[in-house]
Amino acid sequence: MTGYDTIVIGLGGMGSAAAYRLAQRGQRVLGIEQYAPVHNRGSSHGGSRITRQAYFEDPAYVPLMLRAHELWDEIEADSGRRIFRRCGGVTIGKPDSVPFSGSLRSARQWNLPHEVLDADRLRERLPTMRPADDDVALYEQNAGFVVPEASVAAHLHLAKRAGADLHYEEQVVTWTSDSSGVRVGTTQNYYTADQLVICPGAWAPSLLSGLGVPLRVQRRVQYWFAPGGDPAEFLPERHPVFLWSGAGKLLYGFPAHNGLGEGVKIAFFGEGGDCTPEDIDRRVHAHEIAEIGAHAGARIPALPGRFLRAVTCLYTSTPDEHFVISRHPSAERVVVACGFSGHGFKFTPVVGEVLADLVTEGGTAHPISLFDPARFRHEECA
């Protein structure tokens, strides 16, 4: 007799959702987190994450995204927390840019509500924006943002309410799996269970060293500025989330959803050096602030305005930037979920559902073939 049905390692975005969905299905669940709940040491903080349906990364994500939007509403109702805000979203760039062209392809393939705006219409719709004359934009009304801290807190609350045993400030140092079950060793104790779910975030390279996936951990920075001009133009009732490709960079940003005093958050996608959770430079340097301020100001004249603050986060990705969600190829009692950084948080509630399916049903009806880690073993043999 094992101590638990399932142990979940890591209680950030994905792990908290998995712990809740498993406990909701009547599983005896132990969740283990090395830090305090809703911490800022990993990848599930910073106050906002874009959520959109017209998915430029691959149209195969769209069914998962549509289900995630349903589940965000459910989690909000069940927890009483505000997590998801629909304020619309706009993807801007040249007609052949990957974010715009890929978003348009997904929108058309899945018949998603959207509009295509030329530069003049974009300036009229959003007076804060100064696109080039040959820029185009895809606007989708169902886009918006989620608050990662609220999501983690809600899922942990619901997991606890459903009976999960949640341990914080307890670091996992080893895990093993065999035909009889799994065993997890921490800095405080050993635990046994029938199955194990590992949602390690930036700690994946060490906890999943035998997975066969070349994971990369990088430092990312999120910035907040108080815009010049009329700051009310940036309130979520008037301003969407945005992605803007140009000059070899992808800039993204949010409305001032925590009030004008909190400012406008912007960041670069794909800009940062390699690091580990132990050696990440958590200082934000003057040249970094100047670089993003200049880039944003060329497109949104009210920015950068006045710099308010910046925070770092850990960003873990696979070579093809698609996720890994699967049973461990060499440990049949272990389910893994990693490589989400860059565009994963918006899928949190549906990933929790998928992980619960894999544990309790042995499979899932959700389309996850894109996330099989075997794709990297095939590349090695090529």
Coordinates of C-alpha atoms in Angstrom, one line a residue:
M1 CA 0.0 0.0 0.0
T2 CA 1.5 3.3 -1.1
G3 CA 1.2 6.5 0.8
Y4 CA -0.5 8.4 -1.9
D5 CA -2.2 7.8 -5.3
T6 CA -0.1 10.5 -7.0
I7 CA 2.7 12.9 -6.0
V8 CA 3.0 16.1 -7.9
I9 CA 6.5 17.8 -7.9
G10 CA 6.3 21.5 -8.4
L11 CA 3.3 23.6 -7.5
G12 CA 3.7 26.5 -9.9
G13 CA 1.3 27.1 -12.8
M14 CA 1.1 23.5 -14.2
G15 CA 1.7 21.6 -11.0
S16 CA -1.0 23.5 -9.1
A17 CA -3.5 22.8 -11.8
A18 CA -2.5 19.1 -11.9
A19 CA -2.8 18.8 -8.1
Y20 CA -6.3 20.3 -8.2
R21 CA -7.6 18.2 -11.1
L22 CA -6.3 15.0 -9.6
A23 CA -7.7 15.7 -6.1
Q24 CA -11.0 16.7 -7.7
R25 CA -11.2 13.2 -9.2
G26 CA -10.8 11.6 -5.8
Q27 CA -7.1 10.9 -5.9
R28 CA -5.0 11.0 -2.7
V29 CA -2.6 13.7 -3.8
L30 CA 0.6 15.0 -2.3
G31 CA 2.0 18.2 -3.8
I32 CA 5.5 19.3 -3.1
E33 CA 6.9 22.8 -3.7
Q34 CA 10.4 23.9 -2.8
Y35 CA 9.4 27.5 -2.0
A36 CA 6.4 29.2 -0.4
P37 CA 3.1 29.1 -2.3
V38 CA 2.8 31.6 -5.2
H39 CA 6.5 32.5 -5.1
N40 CA 8.5 34.7 -7.5
R41 CA 11.5 32.5 -8.0
G42 CA 10.5 30.6 -11.1
S43 CA 8.2 31.3 -14.1
S44 CA 4.7 31.9 -12.7
H45 CA 4.9 35.5 -11.6
G46 CA 4.9 39.0 -13.0
G47 CA 1.2 39.9 -12.8
S48 CA 0.1 39.1 -16.3
R49 CA 0.4 36.6 -19.2
I50 CA -1.2 37.1 -22.7
T51 CA -3.9 34.7 -23.7
R52 CA -5.0 34.5 -27.4
Q53 CA -6.8 32.1 -29.6
A54 CA -5.3 32.8 -33.1
Y55 CA -2.2 30.8 -32.4
F56 CA 0.7 31.6 -34.7
E57 CA 3.0 28.9 -33.2
D58 CA 0.9 26.1 -34.7
P59 CA -2.9 25.8 -35.4
A60 CA -2.8 22.5 -33.5
Y61 CA -2.8 24.5 -30.2
V62 CA -6.2 26.1 -30.9
P63 CA -8.5 23.3 -29.5
L64 CA -6.4 23.4 -26.3
M65 CA -6.7 27.1 -26.2
L66 CA -10.5 27.1 -26.6
R67 CA -10.8 24.6 -23.8
A68 CA -8.5 26.6 -21.6
H69 CA -10.7 29.6 -22.0
E70 CA -13.7 27.6 -20.8
L71 CA -11.7 26.3 -17.8
W72 CA -10.5 29.8 -16.8
D73 CA -14.1 30.8 -16.4
E74 CA -14.8 27.7 -14.4
I75 CA -11.8 28.2 -12.1
E76 CA -12.8 31.8 -11.5
A77 CA -16.3 30.8 -10.5
D78 CA -15.2 28.0 -8.3
S79 CA -12.4 29.9 -6.5
G80 CA -14.0 33.4 -6.4
R81 CA -10.8 34.9 -7.8
R82 CA -10.4 37.2 -10.8
I83 CA -7.9 35.5 -13.1
F84 CA -8.8 36.1 -16.8
R85 CA -9.6 39.4 -18.4
R86 CA -10.8 39.7 -22.0
C87 CA -9.6 43.1 -23.3
G88 CA -8.9 42.1 -26.9
G89 CA -5.5 41.5 -28.5
V90 CA -3.6 42.8 -31.6
T91 CA -0.7 41.2 -33.4
I92 CA 1.2 43.6 -35.5
G93 CA 3.9 43.2 -38.2
K94 CA 4.6 42.9 -41.9
P95 CA 2.2 40.8 -43.8
D96 CA 4.8 38.0 -44.1
S97 CA 5.9 38.1 -40.4
V98 CA 5.5 34.9 -38.6
P99 CA 3.3 36.2 -35.7
F100 CA 0.9 38.0 -38.1
S101 CA 0.8 35.4 -40.9
G102 CA 0.6 32.5 -38.4
S103 CA -2.1 34.1 -36.4
L104 CA -4.2 34.8 -39.5
R105 CA -3.7 31.1 -40.6
S106 CA -5.0 29.8 -37.3
A107 CA -7.9 32.3 -37.2
R108 CA -9.0 31.2 -40.7
Q109 CA -8.5 27.5 -40.1
W110 CA -10.6 27.5 -36.9
N111 CA -13.1 30.2 -37.9
L112 CA -12.1 32.4 -35.0
P113 CA -13.5 35.9 -34.7
H114 CA -10.9 38.3 -35.9
E115 CA -10.3 41.5 -38.0
V116 CA -7.4 42.4 -40.2
L117 CA -6.4 46.0 -39.9
D118 CA -4.2 48.0 -42.2
A119 CA -1.9 50.7 -40.7
D120 CA -4.5 53.5 -41.1
R121 CA -7.2 51.5 -39.4
L122 CA -4.9 50.4 -36.7
R123 CA -4.0 54.1 -35.9
E124 CA -7.7 55.0 -35.9
R125 CA -8.6 52.0 -33.6
L126 CA -5.6 52.5 -31.3
P127 CA -4.3 56.1 -31.1
T128 CA -1.4 54.9 -28.9
M129 CA 0.1 53.0 -31.8
R130 CA 2.4 54.3 -34.6
P131 CA 2.7 51.5 -37.1
A132 CA 4.7 51.8 -40.3
D133 CA 2.6 52.3 -43.4
D134 CA 3.2 48.7 -44.5
D135 CA 2.4 47.2 -41.1
V136 CA -0.8 45.1 -40.7
A137 CA -2.5 43.8 -37.6
L138 CA -4.8 41.0 -36.6
Y139 CA -7.3 41.9 -33.9
E140 CA -9.0 39.3 -31.9
Q141 CA -11.7 40.2 -29.4
N142 CA -11.4 37.1 -27.3
A143 CA -7.8 37.7 -26.4
G144 CA -6.7 39.2 -23.1
F145 CA -4.5 38.3 -20.2
V146 CA -4.4 36.1 -17.1
V147 CA -2.9 36.8 -13.8
P148 CA -0.4 34.0 -13.0
E149 CA -0.3 34.5 -9.2
A150 CA -4.1 34.5 -9.0
S151 CA -4.1 31.3 -11.1
V152 CA -1.7 29.5 -8.9
A153 CA -3.4 30.7 -5.7
A154 CA -6.8 29.6 -7.1
H155 CA -5.6 26.1 -8.1
L156 CA -3.8 25.6 -4.8
H157 CA -6.9 26.7 -2.9
L158 CA -9.1 24.3 -4.9
A159 CA -6.7 21.5 -4.6
K160 CA -6.6 21.9 -0.8
R161 CA -10.3 22.1 -0.6
A162 CA -10.6 18.9 -2.6
G163 CA -8.3 17.1 -0.1
A164 CA -4.8 17.4 -1.5
D165 CA -1.9 17.4 0.9
L166 CA 0.3 20.3 0.0
H167 CA 3.9 20.7 1.3
Y168 CA 5.8 23.9 0.9
E169 CA 9.4 24.9 1.4
E170 CA 10.4 21.2 0.9
Q171 CA 12.9 20.5 -1.9
V172 CA 12.8 17.3 -3.9
V173 CA 16.3 15.8 -4.2
T174 CA 15.6 12.4 -5.8
W175 CA 12.8 10.3 -7.3
T176 CA 12.7 6.7 -8.5
S177 CA 10.1 4.6 -10.2
D178 CA 9.7 0.8 -10.6
S179 CA 6.9 -1.7 -11.2
S180 CA 5.6 -1.3 -7.6
G181 CA 5.3 2.4 -7.5
V182 CA 7.3 5.7 -7.1
R183 CA 9.5 7.0 -4.3
V184 CA 10.3 10.7 -3.8
G185 CA 13.0 11.9 -1.5
T186 CA 13.0 15.5 -0.2
T187 CA 15.1 17.5 2.2
Q188 CA 12.6 16.4 4.9
N189 CA 11.3 13.0 4.2
Y190 CA 10.6 10.1 1.8
Y191 CA 7.2 9.6 0.2
T192 CA 5.7 6.8 -1.9
A193 CA 2.8 6.7 -4.4
D194 CA 1.4 4.8 -7.3
Q195 CA 2.2 7.5 -9.8
L196 CA 4.2 10.7 -10.1
V197 CA 3.7 14.0 -12.0
I198 CA 6.7 16.2 -12.5
C199 CA 6.1 19.9 -13.3
P200 CA 9.6 21.2 -12.6
G201 CA 9.7 24.5 -14.6
A202 CA 13.3 25.7 -14.8
W203 CA 14.5 22.8 -12.6
A204 CA 13.6 20.3 -15.4
P205 CA 17.3 19.8 -16.5
S206 CA 18.1 18.4 -13.1
L207 CA 14.9 16.6 -12.2
L208 CA 14.3 15.2 -15.7
S209 CA 17.9 14.6 -16.8
G210 CA 17.0 11.2 -18.3
L211 CA 14.1 12.5 -20.4
G212 CA 16.1 12.9 -23.5
V213 CA 14.9 16.5 -24.2
P214 CA 17.6 19.3 -24.6
L215 CA 15.9 21.9 -22.4
R216 CA 17.3 25.4 -22.3
V217 CA 16.9 27.7 -19.3
Q218 CA 17.2 31.5 -19.9
R219 CA 16.9 34.8 -18.0
R220 CA 14.0 37.0 -19.0
V221 CA 13.0 40.5 -17.9
Q222 CA 9.6 42.1 -17.6
Y223 CA 9.4 45.9 -17.4
W224 CA 6.8 48.5 -16.2
F225 CA 6.7 52.1 -17.4
A226 CA 4.4 55.0 -16.6
P227 CA 3.4 56.2 -20.1
G228 CA 3.4 59.9 -21.0
G229 CA 0.5 61.7 -22.4
D230 CA -3.0 60.6 -21.3
P231 CA -2.3 57.4 -19.3
A232 CA -6.0 56.6 -19.4
E233 CA -5.5 55.5 -23.0
F234 CA -3.8 52.4 -21.6
L235 CA -6.6 51.2 -19.3
P236 CA -7.9 47.7 -20.3
E237 CA -11.3 49.2 -21.3
R238 CA -9.5 51.1 -24.1
H239 CA -6.3 49.2 -24.8
P240 CA -5.7 45.5 -25.8
V241 CA -2.7 43.3 -25.2
F242 CA -0.3 43.3 -28.1
L243 CA 2.5 41.5 -29.9
W244 CA 4.6 43.6 -32.3
S245 CA 7.2 42.2 -34.6
G246 CA 9.8 44.4 -36.2
A247 CA 13.6 45.2 -36.3
G248 CA 14.3 41.5 -35.5
K249 CA 12.5 41.6 -32.2
L250 CA 9.0 40.6 -30.9
L251 CA 7.8 43.1 -28.4
Y252 CA 4.7 42.3 -26.3
G253 CA 2.7 44.3 -23.7
F254 CA -0.4 44.8 -21.6
P255 CA -2.8 47.5 -20.6
A256 CA -2.4 49.1 -17.2
H257 CA -4.7 46.6 -15.6
N258 CA -3.7 47.2 -12.0
G259 CA -4.4 50.9 -12.2
L260 CA -2.5 53.7 -13.8
G261 CA -0.1 53.9 -10.9
E262 CA 1.2 50.4 -11.7
G263 CA 2.0 51.4 -15.3
V264 CA 2.2 49.4 -18.6
K265 CA 4.1 46.2 -18.7
I266 CA 6.2 45.3 -21.8
A267 CA 8.9 42.8 -22.6
F268 CA 10.8 41.2 -25.4
F269 CA 10.1 37.6 -26.5
G270 CA 13.2 35.6 -26.9
E271 CA 15.7 38.0 -25.5
G272 CA 17.9 36.7 -22.7
G273 CA 21.1 34.7 -21.8
D274 CA 21.4 31.1 -20.6
C275 CA 21.3 30.6 -16.9
T276 CA 20.3 28.2 -14.1
P277 CA 17.9 28.8 -11.3
E278 CA 21.0 29.1 -9.0
D279 CA 23.1 31.6 -11.0
I280 CA 20.4 33.8 -12.7
D281 CA 21.3 37.5 -12.5
R282 CA 18.2 39.0 -10.9
R283 CA 19.5 42.5 -11.3
V284 CA 18.1 44.6 -14.1
H285 CA 20.7 46.8 -15.8
A286 CA 20.4 50.3 -17.2
H287 CA 21.3 49.3 -20.7
E288 CA 18.4 46.8 -20.7
I289 CA 15.9 49.4 -19.7
A290 CA 17.2 51.8 -22.3
E291 CA 17.1 49.2 -25.1
I292 CA 13.5 48.2 -24.6
G293 CA 12.4 51.8 -23.9
A294 CA 13.9 52.9 -27.3
H295 CA 12.3 50.0 -29.1
A296 CA 8.9 50.5 -27.6
G297 CA 9.0 54.3 -28.0
A298 CA 9.5 54.0 -31.8
R299 CA 6.1 52.2 -32.0
I300 CA 4.2 53.6 -29.0
P301 CA 5.2 57.2 -28.5
A302 CA 3.8 57.5 -25.0
L303 CA 6.4 54.9 -24.0
P304 CA 8.8 54.5 -22.4
G305 CA 7.7 57.5 -20.3
R306 CA 9.0 56.9 -16.7
F307 CA 10.6 53.7 -15.7
L308 CA 8.9 52.1 -12.7
R309 CA 10.3 48.7 -12.1
A310 CA 11.5 45.4 -13.6
V311 CA 11.6 41.8 -12.5
T312 CA 13.4 38.7 -13.9
C313 CA 12.0 35.3 -14.4
L314 CA 13.2 31.9 -15.6
Y315 CA 12.3 30.7 -19.1
T316 CA 12.6 27.1 -20.0
S317 CA 12.0 25.9 -23.5
T318 CA 12.6 23.1 -25.9
P319 CA 14.5 23.5 -29.3
D320 CA 11.3 23.6 -31.3
E321 CA 9.5 25.8 -28.6
H322 CA 6.7 23.2 -28.3
F323 CA 5.8 21.8 -24.9
V324 CA 6.6 18.3 -23.4
I325 CA 3.5 16.6 -22.0
S326 CA 3.8 12.8 -21.8
R327 CA 4.5 9.8 -19.8
H328 CA 8.2 9.5 -19.1
P329 CA 9.7 7.3 -21.9
S330 CA 11.7 5.2 -19.4
A331 CA 9.4 5.4 -16.3
E332 CA 5.8 4.3 -17.0
R333 CA 4.5 5.5 -13.7
V334 CA 5.8 9.1 -14.2
V335 CA 4.1 11.8 -16.2
V336 CA 6.1 14.9 -17.1
A337 CA 5.1 18.5 -18.2
C338 CA 7.8 21.0 -19.0
G339 CA 9.2 23.4 -21.7
F340 CA 6.2 25.8 -21.4
S341 CA 8.1 29.1 -21.3
G342 CA 7.3 31.8 -23.9
H343 CA 3.7 30.8 -24.5
G344 CA 2.6 28.2 -22.1
F345 CA 0.9 29.8 -19.1
K346 CA -2.3 30.5 -21.0
F347 CA -2.8 26.8 -21.2
T348 CA -2.5 26.1 -17.5
P349 CA -6.0 24.8 -16.7
V350 CA -6.2 22.5 -19.7
V351 CA -2.7 21.2 -19.0
G352 CA -3.9 20.3 -15.5
E353 CA -6.8 18.4 -17.1
V354 CA -4.5 16.6 -19.5
L355 CA -2.1 15.5 -16.7
A356 CA -5.0 14.2 -14.7
D357 CA -6.2 12.3 -17.7
L358 CA -2.8 10.7 -18.2
V359 CA -2.7 9.6 -14.6
T360 CA -6.3 8.4 -14.1
E361 CA -7.2 7.3 -17.6
G362 CA -3.8 6.3 -19.1
G363 CA -4.5 8.7 -22.0
T364 CA -6.4 11.9 -23.0
A365 CA -8.8 12.9 -25.7
H366 CA -7.0 16.3 -25.9
P367 CA -4.6 16.6 -28.9
I368 CA -1.1 16.4 -27.4
S369 CA 0.8 14.4 -30.0
L370 CA 2.8 17.6 -30.8
F371 CA 4.2 17.4 -27.3
D372 CA 5.7 13.9 -27.3
P373 CA 9.4 13.9 -26.2
A374 CA 10.1 11.2 -28.7
R375 CA 10.4 13.8 -31.4
F376 CA 13.8 14.7 -30.1
R377 CA 15.0 11.1 -30.2
H378 CA 14.0 11.0 -33.8
E379 CA 16.2 14.1 -34.5
E380 CA 19.2 12.5 -32.8
C381 CA 18.9 9.5 -35.2
A382 CA 18.5 11.6 -38.3

